[in-house]
Amino acid sequence: MTAQTFVSYGQNREDVVLRRALRDVTAGSYVDVGANDPRLYSLTRGFYDQGWSGITVEPVPVFAEAHRRERPRDTLVEAAVTDQPIDSVTLHVIGDTGLSTLVDDVSERHRQDGWESRDVAVPARTLDEILESAGWEGRDIHFVSVDVEGAEPEVLRSFDLTRWRPWILVVESTAPRSTEQTHHAWEPRLLEAGYVPCLFDGLSRFYASPDHPELVELLSYPACPLDEFDTDLDRQRREQIDRQQRALEDAEQLVERTRAETVRWRTTALTRWAAAAAPVVTSHVDPAAAARAAHLEQELDATRRTLSWRITAPLRAVRRSARAGR
């Protein structure tokens, strides 16, 4: 992988589509509402790795803390986005999954499917307020991602699209854990602001700002091999195979060194045995000495076989591990 290759972390390669449209932008800006894990399935991690930064909004404490730790250039807002002037809201937290939601009906459906949740009061803010507090007035926002498990209408209502004018909007448009499309509940607001529908990838919808018509065609098709991207999972697998290969090479070198030492030891032992067993002055072999020599030879062979099996054990283990990782 070259230094320029884009690494995709997105669940459905949404970040690859965004990268295609924004390839000429360096050190760009994003807003990630419902950022969840800072790496796994993140639409913004690939951009962060290439020098971008932005605002990540995440109310689940464990994910918010992970963002602070792993992505210090970003501005982390630990809150839920709503369209109401309230200080806090109840979040239905479903472990360390991406299923936590503000929507009671969605939480209830998850409960019926066997997912346990706990209710947590979290700060509530509008997206307008978040952008104002960050001082982003007049700043280019290259894309906004909204993935909030059923609360997309509330997020978009809290956001003045005529004021902030992000270049691209990516909004999850299917019901959580379902293929049911939900864009009818919020898309009219985007269309009224002049945003152009570009793509539905089976999970999310992409919209281009009327101020950037050049993006429409670039956003019109899903990720494909011509985008020349890598994936985080493939990269991790290659790194694991490389580690196993290095371990295999180290084990092979250890075996060769140990074999050489064993041969030297055995040669020395046999030489000493031969010297001890040879008659000083005799014309025939002493039967007792011959028997003792044969016994010593058997012991040496047994020792060699046992040692060889023991020293090659790490090599066999590494080879099995390497085959399993391919």
GROMACS .gro file of C-alpha atoms in nm, residues 131-239:
model
  109
  131LEU     CA    1  -2.139   2.452   1.504
  132GLU     CA    2  -2.179   2.799   1.654
  133SER     CA    3  -1.986   2.700   1.966
  134ALA     CA    4  -1.707   2.557   1.752
  135GLY     CA    5  -1.679   2.884   1.560
  136TRP     CA    6  -1.749   2.725   1.224
  137GLU     CA    7  -1.939   3.018   1.077
  138GLY     CA    8  -1.817   3.071   0.720
  139ARG     CA    9  -1.600   2.760   0.725
  140ASP     CA   10  -1.616   2.497   0.449
  141ILE     CA   11  -1.784   2.182   0.579
  142HIS     CA   12  -1.694   1.918   0.325
  143PHE     CA   13  -1.936   1.656   0.449
  144VAL     CA   14  -2.179   1.583   0.730
  145SER     CA   15  -2.257   1.223   0.827
  146VAL     CA   16  -2.574   1.146   1.025
  147ASP     CA   17  -2.616   0.795   1.169
  148VAL     CA   18  -2.827   0.809   1.485
  149GLU     CA   19  -3.039   0.493   1.482
  150GLY     CA   20  -3.378   0.640   1.396
  151ALA     CA   21  -3.331   1.000   1.517
  152GLU     CA   22  -3.221   1.136   1.178
  153PRO     CA   23  -3.529   1.365   1.138
  154GLU     CA   24  -3.455   1.540   1.468
  155VAL     CA   25  -3.089   1.594   1.380
  156LEU     CA   26  -3.170   1.741   1.040
  157ARG     CA   27  -3.436   1.970   1.184
  158SER     CA   28  -3.175   2.108   1.426
  159PHE     CA   29  -2.951   2.211   1.138
  160ASP     CA   30  -2.998   2.521   0.918
  161LEU     CA   31  -2.885   2.401   0.576
  162THR     CA   32  -2.913   2.746   0.421
  163ARG     CA   33  -2.669   2.879   0.679
  164TRP     CA   34  -2.404   2.608   0.702
  165ARG     CA   35  -2.422   2.461   0.350
  166PRO     CA   36  -2.210   2.144   0.377
  167TRP     CA   37  -2.084   2.020   0.042
  168ILE     CA   38  -2.215   1.666   0.097
  169LEU     CA   39  -2.471   1.507   0.329
  170VAL     CA   40  -2.463   1.135   0.408
  171VAL     CA   41  -2.767   1.019   0.604
  172GLU     CA   42  -2.852   0.666   0.712
  173SER     CA   43  -3.185   0.600   0.547
  174THR     CA   44  -3.296   0.255   0.659
  175ALA     CA   45  -3.454   0.159   0.990
  176PRO     CA   46  -3.207   0.006   1.238
  177ARG     CA   47  -3.129  -0.358   1.154
  178SER     CA   48  -3.377  -0.344   0.867
  179THR     CA   49  -3.405  -0.275   0.493
  180GLU     CA   50  -3.707  -0.052   0.549
  181GLN     CA   51  -3.633   0.287   0.394
  182THR     CA   52  -3.695   0.592   0.611
  183HIS     CA   53  -3.586   0.889   0.399
  184HIS     CA   54  -3.943   1.007   0.338
  185ALA     CA   55  -3.945   1.138   0.697
  186TRP     CA   56  -3.660   1.386   0.644
  187GLU     CA   57  -3.566   1.412   0.274
  188PRO     CA   58  -3.816   1.693   0.189
  189ARG     CA   59  -3.618   1.928   0.412
  190LEU     CA   60  -3.301   1.858   0.218
  191LEU     CA   61  -3.472   1.900  -0.118
  192GLU     CA   62  -3.621   2.231  -0.009
  193ALA     CA   63  -3.269   2.352   0.066
  194GLY     CA   64  -3.166   2.260  -0.288
  195TYR     CA   65  -2.969   1.946  -0.211
  196VAL     CA   66  -2.946   1.699  -0.498
  197PRO     CA   67  -3.000   1.324  -0.434
  198CYS     CA   68  -2.704   1.133  -0.576
  199LEU     CA   69  -2.695   0.777  -0.443
  200PHE     CA   70  -2.870   0.522  -0.224
  201ASP     CA   71  -2.619   0.248  -0.142
  202GLY     CA   72  -2.863   0.020   0.040
  203LEU     CA   73  -2.793   0.178   0.377
  204SER     CA   74  -2.735   0.553   0.335
  205ARG     CA   75  -2.827   0.832   0.096
  206PHE     CA   76  -2.585   1.087  -0.045
  207TYR     CA   77  -2.679   1.445  -0.131
  208ALA     CA   78  -2.473   1.717  -0.299
  209SER     CA   79  -2.502   2.086  -0.228
  210PRO     CA   80  -2.645   2.298  -0.513
  211ASP     CA   81  -2.331   2.506  -0.473
  212HIS     CA   82  -2.120   2.209  -0.587
  213PRO     CA   83  -2.289   2.048  -0.889
  214GLU     CA   84  -1.954   1.895  -0.990
  215LEU     CA   85  -1.998   1.644  -0.706
  216VAL     CA   86  -2.323   1.491  -0.832
  217GLU     CA   87  -2.170   1.252  -1.083
  218LEU     CA   88  -1.882   1.159  -0.853
  219LEU     CA   89  -2.132   1.060  -0.583
  220SER     CA   90  -2.362   0.872  -0.818
  221TYR     CA   91  -2.224   0.517  -0.782
  222PRO     CA   92  -2.100   0.294  -0.499
  223ALA     CA   93  -1.739   0.208  -0.423
  224CYS     CA   94  -1.573   0.001  -0.694
  225PRO     CA   95  -1.225  -0.137  -0.775
  226LEU     CA   96  -1.145   0.171  -0.983
  227ASP     CA   97  -1.145   0.373  -0.661
  228GLU     CA   98  -0.816   0.202  -0.567
  229PHE     CA   99  -0.870   0.180  -0.196
  230ASP     CA  100  -0.756  -0.048   0.081
  231THR     CA  101  -0.964  -0.166   0.377
  232ASP     CA  102  -0.874  -0.159   0.742
  233LEU     CA  103  -0.961  -0.528   0.781
  234ASP     CA  104  -0.741  -0.634   0.488
  235ARG     CA  105  -0.457  -0.424   0.622
  236GLN     CA  106  -0.487  -0.584   0.967
  237ARG     CA  107  -0.484  -0.930   0.810
  238ARG     CA  108  -0.171  -0.853   0.611
  239GLU     CA  109   0.002  -0.719   0.920
   0.00000   0.00000   0.00000
